mmCIF file of C-alpha atoms in Angstrom:
data_model
loop_
_atom_site.group_PDB
_atom_site.id
_atom_site.type_symbol
_atom_site.label_atom_id
_atom_site.label_comp_id
_atom_site.label_asym_id
_atom_site.label_seq_id
_atom_site.Cartn_x
_atom_site.Cartn_y
_atom_site.Cartn_z
ATOM 1 C CA MET A 211 34.411 -18.502 24.414
ATOM 2 C CA ILE A 212 35.822 -21.599 22.724
ATOM 3 C CA GLU A 213 32.526 -22.602 21.062
ATOM 4 C CA PHE A 214 32.485 -19.373 19.089
ATOM 5 C CA PHE A 215 36.081 -19.773 17.851
ATOM 6 C CA ILE A 216 35.438 -23.350 16.717
ATOM 7 C CA ALA A 217 32.247 -22.236 14.919
ATOM 8 C CA LYS A 218 34.177 -19.401 13.264
ATOM 9 C CA LYS A 219 36.856 -21.872 12.095
ATOM 10 C CA HIS A 220 34.204 -24.145 10.555
ATOM 11 C CA ILE A 221 32.595 -21.210 8.685
ATOM 12 C CA ILE A 222 35.934 -20.029 7.269
ATOM 13 C CA GLU A 223 36.936 -23.573 6.254
ATOM 14 C CA ARG A 224 33.719 -24.011 4.235
ATOM 15 C CA LYS A 225 33.705 -20.618 2.509
ATOM 16 C CA LYS A 226 31.690 -21.687 -0.528
ATOM 17 C CA GLN A 227 28.844 -23.273 1.456
ATOM 18 C CA SER A 228 28.882 -20.408 3.953
ATOM 19 C CA ILE A 229 28.610 -17.794 1.188
ATOM 20 C CA ILE A 230 25.725 -19.687 -0.429
ATOM 21 C CA SER A 231 23.878 -19.815 2.907
ATOM 22 C CA ILE A 232 24.430 -16.104 3.559
ATOM 23 C CA LEU A 233 23.432 -15.211 -0.014
ATOM 24 C CA GLY A 234 20.222 -17.237 0.225
ATOM 25 C CA MET A 235 19.199 -15.494 3.425
ATOM 26 C CA THR A 236 20.194 -12.097 1.975
ATOM 27 C CA ILE A 237 18.010 -12.577 -1.089
ATOM 28 C CA GLY A 238 15.093 -13.887 0.982
ATOM 29 C CA ILE A 239 14.931 -11.025 3.473
ATOM 30 C CA ALA A 240 15.699 -8.376 0.824
ATOM 31 C CA VAL A 241 12.857 -9.544 -1.436
ATOM 32 C CA LEU A 242 10.448 -9.697 1.499
ATOM 33 C CA ILE A 243 11.279 -6.205 2.820
ATOM 34 C CA VAL A 244 11.233 -4.589 -0.643
ATOM 35 C CA SER A 245 7.954 -6.237 -1.636
ATOM 36 C CA ILE A 246 6.216 -5.245 1.607
ATOM 37 C CA GLY A 247 7.552 -1.670 1.426
ATOM 38 C CA ILE A 248 6.341 -1.171 -2.150
ATOM 39 C CA ALA A 249 3.026 -2.964 -1.542
ATOM 40 C CA ASN A 250 2.349 -0.732 1.483
ATOM 41 C CA GLY A 251 3.242 2.339 -0.560
ATOM 42 C CA LEU A 252 0.986 1.394 -3.467
ATOM 43 C CA ASP A 253 -1.911 0.617 -1.114
ATOM 44 C CA LYS A 254 -1.476 3.916 0.716
ATOM 45 C CA ASN A 255 -1.157 5.831 -2.560
ATOM 46 C CA MET A 256 -4.355 4.287 -3.909
ATOM 47 C CA ILE A 257 -6.291 5.039 -0.716
ATOM 48 C CA GLU A 258 -4.991 8.617 -0.593
ATOM 49 C CA SER A 259 -5.897 9.123 -4.265
ATOM 50 C CA ILE A 260 -9.430 7.901 -3.594
ATOM 51 C CA LEU A 261 -9.811 9.997 -0.451
ATOM 52 C CA SER A 262 -8.394 13.108 -2.092
ATOM 53 C CA ILE A 263 -11.508 13.610 -4.157
ATOM 54 C CA THR A 264 -14.186 11.528 -2.426
ATOM 55 C CA SER A 265 -15.725 11.916 0.991
ATOM 56 C CA HIS A 266 -14.466 10.437 4.222
ATOM 57 C CA VAL A 267 -18.057 10.244 5.458
ATOM 58 C CA VAL A 268 -21.177 10.387 3.275
ATOM 59 C CA VAL A 269 -24.314 11.828 4.878
ATOM 60 C CA GLN A 270 -27.686 11.007 3.285
ATOM 61 C CA ASP A 271 -31.365 11.185 4.073
ATOM 62 C CA ASN A 272 -34.079 8.886 2.775
ATOM 63 C CA GLY A 273 -34.619 11.407 -0.041
ATOM 64 C CA ASP A 274 -33.223 14.707 -1.240
ATOM 65 C CA MET A 275 -32.204 17.173 1.482
ATOM 66 C CA GLU A 276 -33.782 20.653 1.325
ATOM 67 C CA ASN A 277 -32.322 22.285 4.449
ATOM 68 C CA TYR A 278 -28.800 21.174 3.608
ATOM 69 C CA ARG A 279 -27.181 24.473 4.620
ATOM 70 C CA ASP A 280 -28.433 24.105 8.201
ATOM 71 C CA ILE A 281 -27.231 20.518 8.288
ATOM 72 C CA GLN A 282 -23.886 21.625 6.881
ATOM 73 C CA LYS A 283 -23.383 24.085 9.751
ATOM 74 C CA LYS A 284 -24.205 21.417 12.355
ATOM 75 C CA ILE A 285 -21.745 18.925 10.873
ATOM 76 C CA GLU A 286 -18.965 21.490 10.499
ATOM 77 C CA SER A 287 -19.219 22.249 14.220
ATOM 78 C CA ILE A 288 -18.212 18.665 15.075
ATOM 79 C CA GLU A 289 -14.606 18.212 16.151
ATOM 80 C CA GLY A 290 -12.352 16.694 13.482
ATOM 81 C CA VAL A 291 -14.468 17.855 10.535
ATOM 82 C CA LYS A 292 -12.461 19.788 7.959
ATOM 83 C CA GLY A 293 -15.390 20.766 5.775
ATOM 84 C CA VAL A 294 -18.690 19.682 4.253
ATOM 85 C CA VAL A 295 -19.514 19.692 0.533
ATOM 86 C CA PRO A 296 -23.216 19.566 -0.441
ATOM 87 C CA LYS A 297 -23.445 17.445 -3.564
ATOM 88 C CA THR A 298 -25.830 16.062 -6.161
ATOM 89 C CA SER A 299 -24.555 13.094 -8.159
ATOM 90 C CA THR A 300 -25.934 11.570 -11.318
ATOM 91 C CA GLN A 301 -24.936 9.680 -14.449
ATOM 92 C CA GLY A 302 -24.878 11.178 -17.902
ATOM 93 C CA ILE A 303 -23.392 11.179 -21.376
ATOM 94 C CA LEU A 304 -20.650 13.545 -22.521
ATOM 95 C CA LYS A 305 -20.541 14.581 -26.181
ATOM 96 C CA TYR A 306 -17.744 16.454 -27.905
ATOM 97 C CA ASN A 307 -16.996 17.319 -31.528
ATOM 98 C CA GLY A 308 -13.379 18.187 -32.060
ATOM 99 C CA VAL A 309 -10.441 17.854 -34.432
ATOM 100 C CA LEU A 310 -10.162 14.160 -33.606
ATOM 101 C CA GLY A 311 -13.813 13.571 -34.461
ATOM 102 C CA SER A 312 -16.898 12.969 -32.365
ATOM 103 C CA TYR A 313 -16.549 11.600 -28.865
ATOM 104 C CA VAL A 314 -19.411 10.116 -26.834
ATOM 105 C CA SER A 315 -18.907 8.512 -23.429
ATOM 106 C CA GLY A 316 -20.756 7.807 -20.222
ATOM 107 C CA VAL A 317 -19.556 9.899 -17.300
ATOM 108 C CA LYS A 318 -20.196 10.324 -13.605
ATOM 109 C CA ILE A 319 -21.480 13.825 -12.905
ATOM 110 C CA GLU A 320 -20.802 15.498 -9.562
ATOM 111 C CA GLY A 321 -22.591 18.772 -8.838
ATOM 112 C CA LEU A 322 -20.948 20.545 -5.933
ATOM 113 C CA ASP A 323 -20.407 23.920 -4.373
ATOM 114 C CA LEU A 324 -16.950 24.833 -5.658
ATOM 115 C CA ALA A 325 -16.236 27.220 -2.770
ATOM 116 C CA ASP A 326 -16.940 24.454 -0.244
ATOM 117 C CA ALA A 327 -14.921 21.989 -2.341
ATOM 118 C CA LYS A 328 -11.918 24.318 -2.336
ATOM 119 C CA ARG A 329 -11.984 24.590 1.451
ATOM 120 C CA ALA A 330 -12.816 20.970 2.327
ATOM 121 C CA MET A 331 -11.242 18.968 -0.511
ATOM 122 C CA GLU A 332 -8.518 21.447 -1.541
ATOM 123 C CA LEU A 333 -9.821 20.935 -5.059
ATOM 124 C CA ASP A 334 -7.883 23.908 -6.398
ATOM 125 C CA LYS A 335 -4.592 22.055 -5.654
ATOM 126 C CA LYS A 336 -5.663 19.172 -7.902
ATOM 127 C CA ILE A 337 -6.299 21.378 -10.927
ATOM 128 C CA VAL A 338 -3.456 20.952 -13.418
ATOM 129 C CA GLN A 339 -4.867 23.129 -16.199
ATOM 130 C CA GLY A 340 -7.301 26.033 -16.167
ATOM 131 C CA THR A 341 -8.965 27.499 -13.079
ATOM 132 C CA MET A 342 -11.991 27.169 -10.828
ATOM 133 C CA ASP A 343 -14.531 29.881 -11.535
ATOM 134 C CA PHE A 344 -16.979 30.029 -8.631
ATOM 135 C CA ASP A 345 -19.309 32.459 -10.345
ATOM 136 C CA ASN A 346 -19.608 30.844 -13.781
ATOM 137 C CA PRO A 347 -22.316 28.121 -13.853
ATOM 138 C CA THR A 348 -21.549 27.243 -17.486
ATOM 139 C CA GLN A 349 -18.056 25.874 -16.855
ATOM 140 C CA LEU A 350 -17.055 22.379 -15.768
ATOM 141 C CA LEU A 351 -14.001 20.508 -14.535
ATOM 142 C CA MET A 352 -13.005 17.136 -15.972
ATOM 143 C CA GLY A 353 -10.355 14.514 -15.241
ATOM 144 C CA LYS A 354 -7.007 14.743 -16.995
ATOM 145 C CA GLU A 355 -7.285 11.375 -18.744
ATOM 146 C CA LEU A 356 -10.754 12.196 -20.071
ATOM 147 C CA TYR A 357 -9.501 15.583 -21.275
ATOM 148 C CA GLU A 358 -6.643 13.947 -23.175
ATOM 149 C CA GLN A 359 -8.957 11.349 -24.697
ATOM 150 C CA LEU A 360 -11.155 14.142 -26.035
ATOM 151 C CA GLY A 361 -8.204 15.979 -27.551
ATOM 152 C CA ALA A 362 -9.943 19.158 -26.406
ATOM 153 C CA ASN A 363 -8.692 22.570 -25.366
ATOM 154 C CA LEU A 364 -9.659 24.791 -22.461
ATOM 155 C CA GLY A 365 -12.721 26.831 -23.392
ATOM 156 C CA ASP A 366 -14.092 24.213 -25.814
ATOM 157 C CA GLU A 367 -17.759 23.353 -25.473
ATOM 158 C CA VAL A 368 -19.053 19.915 -24.554
ATOM 159 C CA SER A 369 -22.602 18.651 -24.153
ATOM 160 C CA ILE A 370 -23.858 16.856 -21.066
ATOM 161 C CA VAL A 371 -26.956 14.695 -21.543
ATOM 162 C CA SER A 372 -28.810 13.745 -18.364
ATOM 163 C CA ALA A 373 -30.687 10.529 -17.663
ATOM 164 C CA ASP A 374 -33.896 12.456 -18.507
ATOM 165 C CA ASN A 375 -32.460 13.183 -21.976
ATOM 166 C CA ARG A 376 -31.939 16.841 -21.165
ATOM 167 C CA GLU A 377 -28.916 18.277 -22.957
ATOM 168 C CA VAL A 378 -26.932 21.265 -21.659
ATOM 169 C CA ARG A 379 -23.739 22.743 -23.090
ATOM 170 C CA PHE A 380 -20.767 23.656 -20.900
ATOM 171 C CA LYS A 381 -17.306 25.054 -21.463
ATOM 172 C CA ILE A 382 -14.206 23.239 -20.220
ATOM 173 C CA GLY A 383 -12.950 25.542 -17.485
ATOM 174 C CA GLY A 384 -10.306 23.360 -15.886
ATOM 175 C CA VAL A 385 -8.702 19.915 -15.685
ATOM 176 C CA PHE A 386 -8.041 18.046 -12.448
ATOM 177 C CA GLN A 387 -5.854 15.056 -11.626
ATOM 178 C CA SER A 388 -6.772 12.991 -8.574
ATOM 179 C CA GLY A 389 -4.141 10.285 -9.099
ATOM 180 C CA TYR A 390 -6.868 7.620 -9.254
ATOM 181 C CA TYR A 391 -7.270 6.487 -12.860
ATOM 182 C CA GLU A 392 -10.971 5.641 -12.670
ATOM 183 C CA TYR A 393 -11.892 9.152 -11.529
ATOM 184 C CA ASP A 394 -9.590 10.867 -13.998
ATOM 185 C CA THR A 395 -11.176 9.027 -16.925
ATOM 186 C CA SER A 396 -14.870 9.260 -16.073
ATOM 187 C CA LEU A 397 -15.580 12.074 -13.585
ATOM 188 C CA VAL A 398 -16.975 15.484 -14.498
ATOM 189 C CA MET A 399 -17.536 18.216 -11.898
ATOM 190 C CA LEU A 400 -20.193 20.882 -12.406
ATOM 191 C CA PRO A 401 -21.434 23.753 -10.250
ATOM 192 C CA LEU A 402 -24.141 22.532 -7.875
ATOM 193 C CA ARG A 403 -26.790 24.829 -9.323
ATOM 194 C CA ALA A 404 -26.142 23.530 -12.859
ATOM 195 C CA VAL A 405 -26.719 19.902 -11.822
ATOM 196 C CA GLN A 406 -29.827 20.890 -9.864
ATOM 197 C CA VAL A 407 -31.216 22.376 -13.086
ATOM 198 C CA LEU A 408 -30.057 19.381 -15.132
ATOM 199 C CA THR A 409 -31.799 16.897 -12.824
ATOM 200 C CA TYR A 410 -34.886 19.027 -11.990
ATOM 201 C CA SER A 411 -34.081 18.614 -8.301
ATOM 202 C CA GLY A 412 -34.678 22.221 -7.261
ATOM 203 C CA ASN A 413 -32.714 23.662 -4.353
ATOM 204 C CA THR A 414 -31.875 20.262 -2.871
ATOM 205 C CA VAL A 415 -28.885 17.912 -2.685
ATOM 206 C CA SER A 416 -28.740 14.130 -2.737
ATOM 207 C CA LYS A 417 -25.911 13.805 -0.215
ATOM 208 C CA MET A 418 -23.242 15.655 1.721
ATOM 209 C CA ASP A 419 -19.572 14.760 1.577
ATOM 210 C CA VAL A 420 -17.772 15.245 4.887
ATOM 211 C CA MET A 421 -13.994 15.674 4.794
ATOM 212 C CA LEU A 422 -11.976 15.055 7.961
ATOM 213 C CA TYR A 423 -8.547 16.100 9.155
ATOM 214 C CA ASP A 424 -7.878 12.429 9.917
ATOM 215 C CA ALA A 425 -9.665 10.013 7.569
ATOM 216 C CA TYR A 426 -8.943 7.095 9.913
ATOM 217 C CA LYS A 427 -11.261 8.595 12.550
ATOM 218 C CA SER A 428 -14.227 8.345 10.178
ATOM 219 C CA ASP A 429 -16.089 5.770 12.285
ATOM 220 C CA GLU A 430 -16.092 8.020 15.374
ATOM 221 C CA VAL A 431 -17.136 11.128 13.430
ATOM 222 C CA ALA A 432 -19.834 9.225 11.504
ATOM 223 C CA SER A 433 -21.343 8.035 14.786
ATOM 224 C CA GLU A 434 -21.383 11.598 16.140
ATOM 225 C CA ILE A 435 -22.946 12.955 12.939
ATOM 226 C CA ASN A 436 -25.658 10.319 13.143
ATOM 227 C CA SER A 437 -26.451 11.172 16.753
ATOM 228 C CA THR A 438 -26.395 14.944 16.063
ATOM 229 C CA THR A 439 -28.433 15.052 12.848
ATOM 230 C CA GLY A 440 -30.260 11.720 12.797
ATOM 231 C CA LEU A 441 -29.181 11.208 9.184
ATOM 232 C CA ASN A 442 -27.686 8.068 7.629
ATOM 233 C CA THR A 443 -23.900 7.928 7.384
ATOM 234 C CA LYS A 444 -21.394 5.737 5.574
ATOM 235 C CA THR A 445 -17.631 5.889 6.020
ATOM 236 C CA TRP A 446 -15.070 5.603 3.241
ATOM 237 C CA GLY A 447 -14.138 2.179 4.609
ATOM 238 C CA GLN A 448 -17.708 0.928 4.166
ATOM 239 C CA LEU A 449 -17.995 2.447 0.686
ATOM 240 C CA ASN A 450 -14.710 0.834 -0.437
ATOM 241 C CA ARG A 451 -14.994 -2.400 1.535
ATOM 242 C CA ASN A 452 -14.488 -4.686 -1.476
ATOM 243 C CA LEU A 453 -11.411 -2.775 -2.630
ATOM 244 C CA LEU A 454 -9.840 -2.766 0.847
ATOM 245 C CA SER A 455 -10.540 -6.501 1.258
ATOM 246 C CA ALA A 456 -8.940 -7.196 -2.123
ATOM 247 C CA LEU A 457 -5.845 -5.163 -1.194
ATOM 248 C CA SER A 458 -5.551 -6.991 2.132
ATOM 249 C CA LEU A 459 -5.884 -10.408 0.468
ATOM 250 C CA GLU A 460 -3.372 -9.488 -2.225
ATOM 251 C CA LYS A 461 -0.822 -8.364 0.368
ATOM 252 C CA THR A 462 -1.331 -11.506 2.483
ATOM 253 C CA VAL A 463 -0.807 -13.819 -0.501
ATOM 254 C CA MET A 464 2.282 -11.850 -1.549
ATOM 255 C CA ILE A 465 3.833 -12.130 1.936
ATOM 256 C CA ILE A 466 3.164 -15.879 2.044
ATOM 257 C CA VAL A 467 4.713 -16.428 -1.396
ATOM 258 C CA PHE A 468 7.830 -14.357 -0.724
ATOM 259 C CA SER A 469 8.213 -15.904 2.733
ATOM 260 C CA LEU A 470 8.828 -19.208 0.976
ATOM 261 C CA ILE A 471 12.149 -17.751 -0.241
ATOM 262 C CA VAL A 472 13.172 -17.242 3.389
ATOM 263 C CA VAL A 473 12.095 -20.802 4.242
ATOM 264 C CA ILE A 474 14.197 -22.121 1.341
ATOM 265 C CA ALA A 475 17.151 -20.051 2.590
ATOM 266 C CA GLY A 476 16.658 -21.621 6.010
ATOM 267 C CA PHE A 477 16.662 -25.039 4.349
ATOM 268 C CA VAL A 478 20.038 -24.187 2.740
ATOM 269 C CA VAL A 479 21.443 -23.416 6.196
ATOM 270 C CA TRP A 480 20.022 -26.726 7.459
ATOM 271 C CA VAL A 481 21.677 -28.657 4.601
ATOM 272 C CA THR A 482 24.988 -26.837 5.144
ATOM 273 C CA LEU A 483 25.049 -27.690 8.857
ATOM 274 C CA ASN A 484 24.005 -31.294 8.236
ATOM 275 C CA MET A 485 26.880 -31.748 5.795
ATOM 276 C CA LEU A 486 29.229 -30.125 8.293
ATOM 277 C CA VAL A 487 28.104 -32.498 11.050
ATOM 278 C CA ARG A 488 28.793 -35.475 8.756
ATOM 279 C CA GLU A 489 32.249 -34.180 7.846
ATOM 280 C CA LYS A 490 33.160 -33.313 11.426
ATOM 281 C CA THR A 491 31.943 -36.576 12.973
ATOM 282 C CA ARG A 492 35.512 -37.598 13.879
ATOM 283 C CA ASP A 493 36.287 -34.159 15.336
ATOM 284 C CA ILE A 494 33.074 -34.299 17.382
ATOM 285 C CA GLY A 495 34.132 -37.724 18.756
ATOM 286 C CA VAL A 496 37.568 -36.378 19.703
ATOM 287 C CA MET A 497 36.061 -33.346 21.449
ATOM 288 C CA ARG A 498 33.615 -35.538 23.347
ATOM 289 C CA ALA A 499 36.491 -37.819 24.390
ATOM 290 C CA MET A 500 38.404 -34.743 25.599
ATOM 291 C CA GLY A 501 35.529 -33.833 27.904
ATOM 292 C CA PHE A 502 33.303 -31.539 25.773
ATOM 293 C CA SER A 503 29.710 -31.871 26.926
ATOM 294 C CA SER A 504 26.869 -32.461 24.469
ATOM 295 C CA GLU A 505 25.590 -28.955 25.322
ATOM 296 C CA LYS A 506 28.860 -27.384 24.138
ATOM 297 C CA ILE A 507 28.842 -29.432 20.923
ATOM 298 C CA MET A 508 25.279 -28.353 20.281
ATOM 299 C CA LYS A 509 26.195 -24.737 20.983
ATOM 300 C CA ILE A 510 29.019 -24.816 18.405
ATOM 301 C CA PHE A 511 26.748 -25.796 15.519
ATOM 302 C CA LEU A 512 23.907 -23.592 16.727
ATOM 303 C CA ILE A 513 26.285 -20.602 16.746
ATOM 304 C CA GLU A 514 27.399 -21.468 13.199
ATOM 305 C CA GLY A 515 23.823 -21.472 11.914
ATOM 306 C CA MET A 516 22.885 -18.271 13.719
ATOM 307 C CA VAL A 517 26.040 -16.453 12.540
ATOM 308 C CA LEU A 518 25.325 -17.382 8.915
ATOM 309 C CA GLY A 519 21.688 -16.328 9.314
ATOM 310 C CA VAL A 520 22.428 -13.050 11.099
ATOM 311 C CA MET A 521 25.015 -12.069 8.498
ATOM 312 C CA GLY A 522 22.465 -12.732 5.757
ATOM 313 C CA ILE A 523 19.805 -10.741 7.637
ATOM 314 C CA ILE A 524 22.107 -7.739 8.154
ATOM 315 C CA ILE A 525 23.259 -7.670 4.527
ATOM 316 C CA GLY A 526 19.741 -8.338 3.186
ATOM 317 C CA THR A 527 18.198 -5.591 5.315
ATOM 318 C CA ALA A 528 20.842 -3.096 4.212
ATOM 319 C CA VAL A 529 20.362 -4.034 0.547
ATOM 320 C CA ALA A 530 16.567 -3.817 0.851
ATOM 321 C CA LEU A 531 16.649 -0.394 2.509
ATOM 322 C CA GLY A 532 19.063 0.813 -0.174
ATOM 323 C CA ILE A 533 16.752 -0.398 -2.948
ATOM 324 C CA LEU A 534 13.714 1.197 -1.299
ATOM 325 C CA TRP A 535 15.575 4.498 -0.868
ATOM 326 C CA TYR A 536 16.501 4.522 -4.559
ATOM 327 C CA VAL A 537 12.981 3.578 -5.678
ATOM 328 C CA LYS A 538 11.441 6.256 -3.463
ATOM 329 C CA ASN A 539 13.726 9.082 -4.555
ATOM 330 C CA TYR A 540 14.300 8.319 -8.229
ATOM 331 C CA SER A 541 11.620 7.798 -10.842
ATOM 332 C CA ILE A 542 11.727 4.533 -12.801
ATOM 333 C CA ALA A 543 10.114 5.491 -16.108
ATOM 334 C CA GLN A 544 9.294 1.951 -17.232
ATOM 335 C CA LEU A 545 7.193 1.310 -14.115
ATOM 336 C CA THR A 546 5.714 4.724 -13.390
ATOM 337 C CA SER A 547 4.296 5.043 -16.917
ATOM 338 C CA ILE A 548 2.505 1.703 -16.570
ATOM 339 C CA TYR A 549 1.097 2.220 -13.082
ATOM 340 C CA TYR A 550 -0.062 5.866 -13.430
ATOM 341 C CA LEU A 551 2.502 7.171 -10.945
ATOM 342 C CA THR A 552 5.169 9.865 -10.986
ATOM 343 C CA LYS A 553 7.287 7.903 -8.478
ATOM 344 C CA ILE A 554 6.912 4.499 -6.896
ATOM 345 C CA PRO A 555 5.599 5.068 -3.355
ATOM 346 C CA VAL A 556 7.282 3.328 -0.425
ATOM 347 C CA GLU A 557 5.850 2.828 3.057
ATOM 348 C CA LEU A 558 7.663 0.734 5.656
ATOM 349 C CA SER A 559 7.569 1.026 9.438
ATOM 350 C CA LEU A 560 10.203 -0.009 11.971
ATOM 351 C CA LYS A 561 7.672 -2.424 13.448
ATOM 352 C CA GLU A 562 7.409 -4.249 10.112
ATOM 353 C CA ILE A 563 11.203 -4.363 9.696
ATOM 354 C CA PHE A 564 11.722 -5.824 13.173
ATOM 355 C CA THR A 565 8.860 -8.287 12.646
ATOM 356 C CA ILE A 566 10.494 -9.544 9.429
ATOM 357 C CA ILE A 567 13.896 -9.775 11.121
ATOM 358 C CA GLY A 568 12.367 -11.596 14.104
ATOM 359 C CA ALA A 569 10.573 -14.095 11.840
ATOM 360 C CA ASN A 570 13.808 -14.747 9.939
ATOM 361 C CA LEU A 571 15.705 -15.327 13.180
ATOM 362 C CA VAL A 572 13.110 -17.917 14.179
ATOM 363 C CA VAL A 573 13.490 -19.674 10.791
ATOM 364 C CA ILE A 574 17.279 -19.703 11.180
ATOM 365 C CA PHE A 575 17.084 -20.990 14.742
ATOM 366 C CA ILE A 576 14.775 -23.844 13.725
ATOM 367 C CA SER A 577 17.036 -24.661 10.761
ATOM 368 C CA SER A 578 20.085 -24.750 13.036
ATOM 369 C CA ILE A 579 18.710 -26.522 16.085
ATOM 370 C CA PHE A 580 18.123 -29.924 14.463
ATOM 371 C CA PRO A 581 21.636 -30.417 12.977
ATOM 372 C CA ALA A 582 23.110 -29.063 16.228
ATOM 373 C CA TYR A 583 21.016 -31.525 18.259
ATOM 374 C CA ARG A 584 22.116 -34.370 15.965
ATOM 375 C CA ALA A 585 25.761 -33.428 16.537
ATOM 376 C CA ALA A 586 25.238 -33.278 20.312
ATOM 377 C CA LYS A 587 23.676 -36.765 20.309
ATOM 378 C CA LEU A 588 26.799 -38.370 18.842
ATOM 379 C CA GLN A 589 28.619 -40.555 21.366
ATOM 380 C CA PRO A 590 32.464 -40.751 21.304
ATOM 381 C CA VAL A 591 32.419 -44.507 20.568
ATOM 382 C CA GLU A 592 30.049 -44.077 17.597
ATOM 383 C CA ALA A 593 31.958 -41.103 16.230
ATOM 384 C CA LEU A 594 35.352 -42.883 16.354
ATOM 385 C CA ARG A 595 34.137 -46.390 15.449
ATOM 386 C CA TYR A 596 35.657 -46.444 11.964
ATOM 387 C CA GLU A 597 38.772 -44.384 12.750
#
């Protein structure tokens, strides 16, 4: 096909401009794919960290629940439910006197049945130091960051002061790491019975945390729990609505900003083709005089633009996937230490890759069509007027 060979000749003749166009598109698509892959990974990592230690569905009554064991059995019989953890939550103050001095801080106190938590939340897998002792009501678990701030050791005693100014001493039995910084710095887990005593709540719980095999089916399960028990339910999406909205907005803004790089790369292709049309005005006139139709002239310059764009897309996609593979498999100490991660998470689907490629092809086509149309509109007399 003669149009392709002429387009190829033009690209080779203008190596410098062609390389700049390809490089611009390469950088644009690479930045976009890498940023989306890492943003998706960070969002997923944050959500998984939150869900690893908090409920997928929270079940509550208008007050404290007395017959919570019966309710627990009913909920656990529902399809998709992994386990149910009866829980009493409150706020308190943690006091510790150690080698680094006195430490006083507000903490969130979660009283839960540790046996249920092990089965439903796999809490034992999150313990990085110490153990879970089901039978010892005088031991507690605390987040890793809080433990390091205290400068404490396993077995040391700390005091928990309730909102009613009741003070009880506990030993540090274990340290957990959820991966979510806020929990690891301010959350303390106690045996359910200990918190019931601390809050004078008797043999009751304030809520029940329901863990699912698939957290993204929480709306369906919550509806079934409500119809089965008549109790109020809230899904993790409702409880973290502000956070999820912020993540969505942040990702949208990021995509818009980085998409501007692709638009600029498309503009470079447009400028390159416009300059080429100006330089090849005489050649276009000769070809038109030889019988080339305006459609063929237009096709030549359209092919040039698309070839430059496609080459940039292929190289940029390969570079981006290479960067993401490296980031996913090798720890970057400077970043992981700042963002409380062991490795930078990456999440990118084929659908997203093809969507990005498709959008870039559209940008390239639009950038190429106008110079190509301008070349096709040239008449032989106008093109050869000053020759």
